[in-house]
Short mmCIF file of C-alpha atoms in Angstrom, two decimals:
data_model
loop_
_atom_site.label_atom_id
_atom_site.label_comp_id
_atom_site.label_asym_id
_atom_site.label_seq_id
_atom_site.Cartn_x
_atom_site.Cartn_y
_atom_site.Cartn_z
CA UNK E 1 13.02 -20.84 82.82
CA UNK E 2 12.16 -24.58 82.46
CA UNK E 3 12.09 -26.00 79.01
CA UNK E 4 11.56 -29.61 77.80
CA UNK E 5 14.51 -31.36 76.54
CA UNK E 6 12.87 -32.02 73.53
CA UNK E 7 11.93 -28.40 72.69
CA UNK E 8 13.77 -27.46 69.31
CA UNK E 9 14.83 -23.95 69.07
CA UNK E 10 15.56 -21.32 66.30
CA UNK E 11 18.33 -18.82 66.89
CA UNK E 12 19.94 -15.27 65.81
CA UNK E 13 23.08 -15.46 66.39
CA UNK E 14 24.97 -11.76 66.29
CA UNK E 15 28.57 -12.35 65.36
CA UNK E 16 30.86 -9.19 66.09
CA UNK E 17 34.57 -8.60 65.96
CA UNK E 18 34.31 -7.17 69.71
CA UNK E 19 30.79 -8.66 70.98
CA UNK E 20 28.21 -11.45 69.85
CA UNK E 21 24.65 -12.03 71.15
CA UNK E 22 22.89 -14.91 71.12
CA UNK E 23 18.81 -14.76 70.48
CA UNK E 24 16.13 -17.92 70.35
CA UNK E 25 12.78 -19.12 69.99
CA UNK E 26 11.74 -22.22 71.43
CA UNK E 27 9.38 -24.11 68.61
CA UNK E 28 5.85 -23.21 68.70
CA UNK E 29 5.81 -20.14 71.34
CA UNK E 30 7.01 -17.74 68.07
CA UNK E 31 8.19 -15.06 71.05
CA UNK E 32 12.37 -14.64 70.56
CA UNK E 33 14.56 -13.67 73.85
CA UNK E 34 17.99 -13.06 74.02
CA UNK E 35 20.60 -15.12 76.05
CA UNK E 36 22.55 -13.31 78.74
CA UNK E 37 25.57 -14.26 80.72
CA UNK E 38 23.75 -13.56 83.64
CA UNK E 39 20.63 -15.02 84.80
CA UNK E 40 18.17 -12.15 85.41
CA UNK E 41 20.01 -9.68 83.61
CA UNK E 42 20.18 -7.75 80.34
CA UNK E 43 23.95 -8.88 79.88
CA UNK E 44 23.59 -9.94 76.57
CA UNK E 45 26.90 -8.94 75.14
CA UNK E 46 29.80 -11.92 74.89
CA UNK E 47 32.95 -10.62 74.12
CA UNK E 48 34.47 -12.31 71.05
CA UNK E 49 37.75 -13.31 72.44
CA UNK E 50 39.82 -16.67 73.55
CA UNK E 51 42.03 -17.48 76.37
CA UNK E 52 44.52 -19.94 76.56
CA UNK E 53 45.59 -21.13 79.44
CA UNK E 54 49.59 -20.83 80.32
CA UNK E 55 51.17 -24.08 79.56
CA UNK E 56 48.10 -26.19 79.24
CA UNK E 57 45.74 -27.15 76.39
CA UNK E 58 42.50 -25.55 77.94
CA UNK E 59 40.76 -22.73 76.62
CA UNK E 60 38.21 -19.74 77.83
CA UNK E 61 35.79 -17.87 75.92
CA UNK E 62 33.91 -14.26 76.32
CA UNK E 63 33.81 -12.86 79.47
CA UNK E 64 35.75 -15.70 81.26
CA UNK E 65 38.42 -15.22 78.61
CA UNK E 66 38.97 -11.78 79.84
CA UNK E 67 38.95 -12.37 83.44
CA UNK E 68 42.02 -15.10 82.85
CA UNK E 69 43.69 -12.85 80.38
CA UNK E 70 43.42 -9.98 82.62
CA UNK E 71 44.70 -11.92 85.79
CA UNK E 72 47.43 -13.23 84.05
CA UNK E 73 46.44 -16.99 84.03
CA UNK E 74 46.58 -17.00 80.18
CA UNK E 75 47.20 -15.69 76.44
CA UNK E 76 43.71 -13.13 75.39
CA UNK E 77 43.24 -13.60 72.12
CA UNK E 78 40.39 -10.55 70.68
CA UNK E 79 38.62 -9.53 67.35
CA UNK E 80 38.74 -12.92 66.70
CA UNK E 81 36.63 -12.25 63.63
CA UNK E 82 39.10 -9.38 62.63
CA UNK E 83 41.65 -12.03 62.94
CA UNK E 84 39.43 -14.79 60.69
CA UNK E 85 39.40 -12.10 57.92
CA UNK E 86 42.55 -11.38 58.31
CA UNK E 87 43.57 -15.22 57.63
CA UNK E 88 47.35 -14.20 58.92
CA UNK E 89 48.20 -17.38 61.45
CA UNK E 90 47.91 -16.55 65.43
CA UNK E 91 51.06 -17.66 67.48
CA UNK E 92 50.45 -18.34 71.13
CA UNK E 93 52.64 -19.88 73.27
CA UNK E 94 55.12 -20.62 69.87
CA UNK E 95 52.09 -22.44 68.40
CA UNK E 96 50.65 -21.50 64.89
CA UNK E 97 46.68 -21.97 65.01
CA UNK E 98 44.25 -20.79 62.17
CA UNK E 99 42.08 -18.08 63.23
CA UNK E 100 39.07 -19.27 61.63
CA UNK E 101 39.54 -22.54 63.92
CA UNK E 102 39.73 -20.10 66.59
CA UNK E 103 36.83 -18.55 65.65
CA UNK E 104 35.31 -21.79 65.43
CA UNK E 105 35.73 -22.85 68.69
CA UNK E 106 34.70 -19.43 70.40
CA UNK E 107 31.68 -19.79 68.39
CA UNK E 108 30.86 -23.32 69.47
CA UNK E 109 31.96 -22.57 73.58
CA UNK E 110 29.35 -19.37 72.87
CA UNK E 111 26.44 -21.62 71.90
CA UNK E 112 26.88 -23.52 75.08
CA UNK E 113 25.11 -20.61 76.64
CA UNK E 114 21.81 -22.40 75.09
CA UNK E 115 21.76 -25.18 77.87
CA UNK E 116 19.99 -22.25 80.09
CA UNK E 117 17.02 -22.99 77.74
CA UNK E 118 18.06 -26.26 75.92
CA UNK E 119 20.98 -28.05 74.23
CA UNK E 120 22.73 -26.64 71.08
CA UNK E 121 21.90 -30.39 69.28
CA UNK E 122 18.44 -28.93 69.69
CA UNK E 123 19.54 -26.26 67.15
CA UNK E 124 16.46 -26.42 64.36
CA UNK E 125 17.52 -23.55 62.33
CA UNK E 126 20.05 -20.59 62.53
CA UNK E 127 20.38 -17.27 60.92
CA UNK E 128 23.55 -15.60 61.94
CA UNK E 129 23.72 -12.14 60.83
CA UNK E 130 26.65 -9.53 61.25
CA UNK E 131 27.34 -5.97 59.67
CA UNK E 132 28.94 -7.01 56.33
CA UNK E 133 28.63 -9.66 53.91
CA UNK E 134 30.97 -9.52 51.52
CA UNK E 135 33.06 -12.75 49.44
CA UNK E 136 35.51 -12.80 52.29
CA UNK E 137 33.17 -12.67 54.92
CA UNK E 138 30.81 -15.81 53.67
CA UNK E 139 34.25 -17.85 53.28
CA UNK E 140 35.00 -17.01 56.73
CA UNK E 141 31.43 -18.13 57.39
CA UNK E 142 31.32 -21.06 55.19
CA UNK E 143 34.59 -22.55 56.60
CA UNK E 144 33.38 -22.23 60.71
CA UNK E 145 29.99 -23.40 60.21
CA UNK E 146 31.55 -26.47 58.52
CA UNK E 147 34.13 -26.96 61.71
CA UNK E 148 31.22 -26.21 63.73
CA UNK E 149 29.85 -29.10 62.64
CA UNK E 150 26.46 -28.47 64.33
CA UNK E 151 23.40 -30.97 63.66
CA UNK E 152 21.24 -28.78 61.60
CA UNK E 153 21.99 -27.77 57.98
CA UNK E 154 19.17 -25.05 58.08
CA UNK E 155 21.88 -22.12 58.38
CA UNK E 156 21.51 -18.85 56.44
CA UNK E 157 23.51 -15.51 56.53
CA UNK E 158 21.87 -11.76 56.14
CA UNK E 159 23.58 -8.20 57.12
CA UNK E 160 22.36 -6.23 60.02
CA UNK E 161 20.50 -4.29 57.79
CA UNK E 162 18.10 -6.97 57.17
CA UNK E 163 18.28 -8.01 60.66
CA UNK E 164 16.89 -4.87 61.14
CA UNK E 165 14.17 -5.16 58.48
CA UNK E 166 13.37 -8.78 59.94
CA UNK E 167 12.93 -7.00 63.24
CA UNK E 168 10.85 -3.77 62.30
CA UNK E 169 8.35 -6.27 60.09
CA UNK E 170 7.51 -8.23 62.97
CA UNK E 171 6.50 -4.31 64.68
CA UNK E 172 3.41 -2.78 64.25
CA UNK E 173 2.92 -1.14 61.15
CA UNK E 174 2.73 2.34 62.31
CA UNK E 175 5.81 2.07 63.71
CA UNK E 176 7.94 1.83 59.70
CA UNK E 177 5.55 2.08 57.11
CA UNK E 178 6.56 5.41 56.67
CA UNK E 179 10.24 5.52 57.97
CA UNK E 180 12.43 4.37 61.30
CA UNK E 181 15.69 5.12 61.84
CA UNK E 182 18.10 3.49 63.84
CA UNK E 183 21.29 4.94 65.30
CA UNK E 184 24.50 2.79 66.60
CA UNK E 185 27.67 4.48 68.61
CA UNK E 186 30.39 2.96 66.82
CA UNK E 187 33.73 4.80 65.40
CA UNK E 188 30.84 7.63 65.22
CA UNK E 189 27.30 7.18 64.43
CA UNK E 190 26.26 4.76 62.23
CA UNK E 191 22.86 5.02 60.69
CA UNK E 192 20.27 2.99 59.19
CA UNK E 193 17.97 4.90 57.41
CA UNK E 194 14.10 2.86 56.58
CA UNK E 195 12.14 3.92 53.92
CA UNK E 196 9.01 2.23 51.91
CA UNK E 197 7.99 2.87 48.40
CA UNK E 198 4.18 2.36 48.59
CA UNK E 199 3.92 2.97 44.66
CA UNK E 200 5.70 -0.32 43.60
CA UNK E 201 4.22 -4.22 44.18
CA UNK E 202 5.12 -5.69 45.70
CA UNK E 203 5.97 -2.81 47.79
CA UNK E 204 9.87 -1.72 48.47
CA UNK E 205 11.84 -1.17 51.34
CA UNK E 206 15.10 0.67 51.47
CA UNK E 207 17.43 1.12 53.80
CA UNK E 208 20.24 4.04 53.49
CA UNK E 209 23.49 3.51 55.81
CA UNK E 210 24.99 6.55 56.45
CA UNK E 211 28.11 7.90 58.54
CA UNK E 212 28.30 10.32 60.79
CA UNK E 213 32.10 10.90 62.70
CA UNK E 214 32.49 12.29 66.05
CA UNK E 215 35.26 15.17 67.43
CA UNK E 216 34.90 13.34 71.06
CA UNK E 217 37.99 11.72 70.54
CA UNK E 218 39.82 15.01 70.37
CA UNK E 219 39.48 16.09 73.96
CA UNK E 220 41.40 14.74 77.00
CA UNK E 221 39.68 12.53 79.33
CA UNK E 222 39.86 15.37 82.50
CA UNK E 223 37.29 17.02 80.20
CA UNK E 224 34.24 14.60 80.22
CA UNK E 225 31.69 17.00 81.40
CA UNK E 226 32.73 19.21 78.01
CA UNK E 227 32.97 15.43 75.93
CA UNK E 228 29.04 15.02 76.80
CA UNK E 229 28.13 18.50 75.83
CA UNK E 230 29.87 18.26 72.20
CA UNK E 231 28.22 14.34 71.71
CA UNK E 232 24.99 15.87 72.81
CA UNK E 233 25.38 18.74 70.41
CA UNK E 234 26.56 16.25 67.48
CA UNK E 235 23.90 13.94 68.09
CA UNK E 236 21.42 16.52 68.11
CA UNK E 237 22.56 17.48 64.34
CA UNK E 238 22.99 14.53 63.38
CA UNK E 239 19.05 13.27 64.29
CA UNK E 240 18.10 16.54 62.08
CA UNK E 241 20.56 15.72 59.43
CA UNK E 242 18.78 11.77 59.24
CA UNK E 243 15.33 12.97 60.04
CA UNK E 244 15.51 16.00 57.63
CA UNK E 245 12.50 16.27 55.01
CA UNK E 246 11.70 12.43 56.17
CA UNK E 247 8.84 11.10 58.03
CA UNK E 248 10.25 9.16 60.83
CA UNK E 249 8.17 7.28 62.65
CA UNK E 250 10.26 5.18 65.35
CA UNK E 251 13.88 5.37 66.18
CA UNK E 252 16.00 2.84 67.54
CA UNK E 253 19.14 3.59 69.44
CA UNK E 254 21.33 0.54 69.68
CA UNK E 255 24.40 0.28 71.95
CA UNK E 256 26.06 2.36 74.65
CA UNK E 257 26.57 5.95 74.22
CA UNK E 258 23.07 6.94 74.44
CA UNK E 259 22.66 8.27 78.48
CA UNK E 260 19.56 9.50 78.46
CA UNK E 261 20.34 12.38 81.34
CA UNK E 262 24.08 13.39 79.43
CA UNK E 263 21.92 13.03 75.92
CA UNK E 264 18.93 15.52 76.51
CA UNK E 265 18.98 18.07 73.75
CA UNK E 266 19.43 15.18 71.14
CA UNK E 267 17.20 12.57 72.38
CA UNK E 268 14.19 15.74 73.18
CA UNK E 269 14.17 16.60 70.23
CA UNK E 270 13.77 12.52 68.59
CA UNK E 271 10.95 12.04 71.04
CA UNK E 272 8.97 14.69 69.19
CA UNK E 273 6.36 13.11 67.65
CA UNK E 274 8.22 9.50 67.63
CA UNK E 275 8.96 6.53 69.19
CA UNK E 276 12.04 6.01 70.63
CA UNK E 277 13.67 2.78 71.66
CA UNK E 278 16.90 2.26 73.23
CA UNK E 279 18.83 -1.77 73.50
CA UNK E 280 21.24 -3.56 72.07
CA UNK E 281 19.83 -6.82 71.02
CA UNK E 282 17.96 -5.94 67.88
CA UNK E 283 20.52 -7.48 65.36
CA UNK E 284 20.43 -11.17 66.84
CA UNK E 285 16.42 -10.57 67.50
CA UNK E 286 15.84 -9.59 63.83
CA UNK E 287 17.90 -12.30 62.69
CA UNK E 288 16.15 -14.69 65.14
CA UNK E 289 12.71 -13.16 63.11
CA UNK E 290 14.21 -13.40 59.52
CA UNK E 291 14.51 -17.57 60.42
CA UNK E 292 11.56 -17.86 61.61
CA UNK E 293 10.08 -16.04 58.48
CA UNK E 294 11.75 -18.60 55.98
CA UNK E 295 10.36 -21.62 58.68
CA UNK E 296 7.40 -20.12 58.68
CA UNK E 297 6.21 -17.15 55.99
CA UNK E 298 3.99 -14.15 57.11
CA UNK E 299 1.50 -12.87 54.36
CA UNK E 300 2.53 -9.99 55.71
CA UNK E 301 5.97 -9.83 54.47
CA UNK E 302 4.60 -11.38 50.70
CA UNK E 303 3.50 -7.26 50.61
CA UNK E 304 6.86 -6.06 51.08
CA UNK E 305 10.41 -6.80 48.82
CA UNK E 306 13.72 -5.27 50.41
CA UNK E 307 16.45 -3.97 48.83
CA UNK E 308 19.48 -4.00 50.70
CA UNK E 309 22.98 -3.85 49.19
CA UNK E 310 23.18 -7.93 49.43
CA UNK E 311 20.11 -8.39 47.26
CA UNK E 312 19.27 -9.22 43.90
CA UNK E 313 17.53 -6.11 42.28
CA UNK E 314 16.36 -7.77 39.14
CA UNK E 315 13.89 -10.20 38.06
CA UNK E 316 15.69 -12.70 35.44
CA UNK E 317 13.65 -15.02 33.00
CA UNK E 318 13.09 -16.22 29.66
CA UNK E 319 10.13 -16.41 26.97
CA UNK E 320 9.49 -19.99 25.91
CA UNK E 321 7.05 -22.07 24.22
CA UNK E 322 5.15 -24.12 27.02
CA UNK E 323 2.90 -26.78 25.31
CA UNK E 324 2.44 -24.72 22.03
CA UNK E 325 1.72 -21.28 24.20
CA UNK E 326 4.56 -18.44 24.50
CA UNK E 327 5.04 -17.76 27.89
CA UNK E 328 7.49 -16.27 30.60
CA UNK E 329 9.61 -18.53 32.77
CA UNK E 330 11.22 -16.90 36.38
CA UNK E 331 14.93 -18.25 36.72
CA UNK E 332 15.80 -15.21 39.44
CA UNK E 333 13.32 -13.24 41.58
CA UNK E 334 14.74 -9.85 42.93
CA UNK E 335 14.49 -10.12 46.43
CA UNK E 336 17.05 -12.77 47.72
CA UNK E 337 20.24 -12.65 48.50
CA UNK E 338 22.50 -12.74 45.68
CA UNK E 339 24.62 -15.06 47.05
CA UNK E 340 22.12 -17.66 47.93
CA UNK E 341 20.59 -16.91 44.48
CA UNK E 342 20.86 -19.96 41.83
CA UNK E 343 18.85 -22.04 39.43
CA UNK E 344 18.83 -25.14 36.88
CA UNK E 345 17.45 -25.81 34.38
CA UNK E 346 17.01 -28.27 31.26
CA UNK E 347 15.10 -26.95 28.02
CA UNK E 348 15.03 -27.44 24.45
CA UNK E 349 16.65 -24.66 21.57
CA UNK E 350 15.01 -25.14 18.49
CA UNK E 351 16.10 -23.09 16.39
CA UNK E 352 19.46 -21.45 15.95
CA UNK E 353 22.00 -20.96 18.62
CA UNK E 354 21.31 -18.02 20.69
CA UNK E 355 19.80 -17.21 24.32
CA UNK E 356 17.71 -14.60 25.45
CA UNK E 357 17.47 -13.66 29.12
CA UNK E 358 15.06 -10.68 30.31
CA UNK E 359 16.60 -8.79 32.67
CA UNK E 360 14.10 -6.39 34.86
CA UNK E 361 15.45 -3.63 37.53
CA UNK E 362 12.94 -3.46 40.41
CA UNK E 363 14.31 -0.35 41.81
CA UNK E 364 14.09 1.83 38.17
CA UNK E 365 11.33 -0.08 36.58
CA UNK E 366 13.25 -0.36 33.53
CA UNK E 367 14.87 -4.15 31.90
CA UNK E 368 16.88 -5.04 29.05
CA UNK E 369 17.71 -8.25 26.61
CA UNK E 370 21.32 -10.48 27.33
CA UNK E 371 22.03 -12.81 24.57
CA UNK E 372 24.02 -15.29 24.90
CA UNK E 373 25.72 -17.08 21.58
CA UNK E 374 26.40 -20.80 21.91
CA UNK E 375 29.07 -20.64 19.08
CA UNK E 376 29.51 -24.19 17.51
CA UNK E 377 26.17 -25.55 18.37
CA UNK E 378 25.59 -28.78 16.90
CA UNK E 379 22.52 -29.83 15.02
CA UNK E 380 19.25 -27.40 14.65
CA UNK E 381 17.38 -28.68 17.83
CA UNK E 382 19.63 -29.17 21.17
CA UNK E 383 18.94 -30.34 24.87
CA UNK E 384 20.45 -27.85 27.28
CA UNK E 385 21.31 -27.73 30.83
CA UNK E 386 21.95 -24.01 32.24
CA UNK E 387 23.21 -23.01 35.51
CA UNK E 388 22.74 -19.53 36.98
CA UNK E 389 24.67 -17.61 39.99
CA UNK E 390 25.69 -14.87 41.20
CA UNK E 391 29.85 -14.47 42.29
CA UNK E 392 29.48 -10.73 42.63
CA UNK E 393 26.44 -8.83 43.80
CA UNK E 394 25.70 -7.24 40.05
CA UNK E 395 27.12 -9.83 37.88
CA UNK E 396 25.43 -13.10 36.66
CA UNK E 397 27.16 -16.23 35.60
CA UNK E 398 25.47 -18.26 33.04
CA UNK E 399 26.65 -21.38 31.79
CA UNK E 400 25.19 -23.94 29.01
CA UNK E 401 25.93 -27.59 28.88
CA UNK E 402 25.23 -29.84 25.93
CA UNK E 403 23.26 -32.58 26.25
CA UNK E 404 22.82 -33.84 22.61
CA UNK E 405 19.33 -35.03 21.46
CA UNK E 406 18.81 -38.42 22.79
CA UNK E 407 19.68 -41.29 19.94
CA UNK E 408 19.69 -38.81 17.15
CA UNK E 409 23.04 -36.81 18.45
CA UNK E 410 24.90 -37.09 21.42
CA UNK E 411 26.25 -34.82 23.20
CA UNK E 412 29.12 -32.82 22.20
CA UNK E 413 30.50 -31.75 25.57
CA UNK E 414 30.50 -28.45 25.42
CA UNK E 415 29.80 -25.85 27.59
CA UNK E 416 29.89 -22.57 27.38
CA UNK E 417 30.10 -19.81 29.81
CA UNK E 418 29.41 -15.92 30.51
CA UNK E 419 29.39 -13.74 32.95
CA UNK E 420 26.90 -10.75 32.62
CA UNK E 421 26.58 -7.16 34.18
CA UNK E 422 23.02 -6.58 35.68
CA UNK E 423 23.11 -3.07 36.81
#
């Protein structure tokens, strides 16, 4: 495939501890493929690994780093993002290296793969998504983008829960209005479970992660014919368990493990009456969509809010005067991530020394008052500067600076913090 040098492009990037996939979208065409290793091929996973070479400063990555690790030629370094969160030093060769630099550089040596369609400094924008975000994981993040040091500062995080939300809303409708569920192989089954509250507006999308573990492991591997029969059998309860008292519309199996011809109790009995779908690109394809979204906004999504486990699940504001008239002001919309969420602000108090922030639950429908005292408040009318964010997913830190009140006071330097509970 020919591109123009000049074509900018917007990519998913998957980021796993044992594979990675890379997916893109060349400006203006709004269609996103995924990058494989092998020209004309679906070989889309990279493995997440290093190799260094014996005695020399030179250094392999994915499937390369396997093929020199496994002839010898070097040190195979894996998990490198196990490693990362780890933060535990890796010694090769008597050398101490950081794993997040390691990370790093696998991570820069994997976007190379982009010169098939372009050049990574024609990165535009980049959503890299993987299957949990939690404070460790966005340091670990944080500190490789930085290292990265990639000519773009358009780069956002989401789970691959909302990589899979990204990817379902750019579907046709009657594929998840009602429900999809998608199933991975991995230390079990992992499923996503996609449902949509019609009732609420805008109107709400869950998804449910559930767990399913497998006896495979168990048997001996001279007994693979009986190890197909049992996954077969699991996986056929398990698609009733997930699809029980639910209308399920499409599902998506993502991964290996999924034969069709060893798989044919379970997988008749999820083609009744639904789509099916089998891959293994979706998360780097939905995340691919959910940066092209924020570039570019669908009405379509305007319709819909979801309500993953990273989100914000309350609206947060304030009544003030606004030229004479009582109004509300929106500091936090429910909906974003909570760890992108943030505002600041400068208003006026003019009368006594408290705050009131409204605090509404979009998934119960119910809210409640915070107040926050500024003990020691100077004066009866102050200029205020207030900074909201979110360290935790549930928990809101608030925190006042005094600005004085021009020639008539100045300011005292205070500030005053608190942290409240949302949920």
């Amino acid at each position: 495939m020919g591109l123009l040098g000049s074509d900018r492009v917007v990519v998913g990037y998957d980021l796993g501890n044992e594979f990675s996939q890379i997916s893109f979208s060349v400006s203006g065409s709004g269609k996103v493929e995924t990058l494989s290793q092998v020209a004309g091929t679906e070989d889309y996973n990279i493995p997440t690994a290093l190799c260094k070479r014996n005695g020399v400063n030179q250094w392999y990555y994915g499937r390369e780093a396997l093929r020199q690790g496994e002839a010898e030629q070097g040190i195979l370094v894996e998990n490198l993002l196990e490693l990362a969160l780890d933060g535990e030093p890796v010694l090769i060769e008597g050398e101490s290296f950081d794993p997040v630099a390691l990370l790093t550089l696998f991570f820069k040596r994997s976007l190379g793969l982009l010169a098939q369609v372009s050049s990574p400094d024609k990165i535009s924008a980049m959503m890299i998504t993987c299957e949990v975000l939690d404070a460790r994981m966005l340091d670990v993040l944080r500190r490789m983008m930085a290292g990265a040091r990639l000519k773009t500062d358009r780069i956002v995080f989401q789970n691959h829960m909302e990589s899979y939300y990204s990817f379902m809303l750019r579907q046709p409708e009657e594929l998840w209005a009602h429900g999809s569920v998608l199933l991975r192989r991995e230390n079990g089954i992992r499923a996503y479970c996609m449902e949509c509250n019609k009732r609420t507006e805008p109107k709400v999308v869950f998804i449910e992660e559930r767990i399913f573990p497998l006896k495979d492991g168990e048997l001996l591997p001279e007994e693979e014919s009986l190890r197909q029969e049992l996954l077969d059998r699991e996986l056929l309860e398990i698609s009733r368990e997930v699809c029980r008292e639910k209308m399920v519309e499409s599902v998506f199996l993502i991964g290996d493990g999924f034969d069709q011809e060893q798989m044919r109790e379970s997988l008749r009995f999820l083609c009744r009456k639904r789509r099916v779908f089998q891959g293994n690109n979706l998360f780097s394809k939905g995340a691919c969509m959910g940066m092209q979204e924020r570039l570019d906004p669908d009405p379509l999504w305007k319709k819909y809010a979801f309500l993953g486990k990273d989100k914000l699940k309350a609206n947060i504001g304030m009544d003030i005067l606004r030229q004479g008239e009582a109004s509300y002001y929106a500091l936090l919309d429910a909906g974003v991530n909570w760890y992108e969420a943030g505002q600041e602000l400068d208003f006026y108090l003019r009368d006594g020394n408290e705050i009131t922030l409204k605090i509404m639950q979009l998934t119960e429908n119910s809210g409640k008052l915070a107040q926050m005292v500024l003990e020691d408040l100077p004066g009866n009318v102050a200029r205020l500067h207030a900074s909201l964010y979110l360290e935790e997913e549930n928990v809101l830190t608030v925190e006042v600076r005094d600005l004085g009140f021009g020639e008539i006071r100045p300011s005292s330097g205070r500030v005053w913090r608190e942290k409240i509970e949302l949920y």
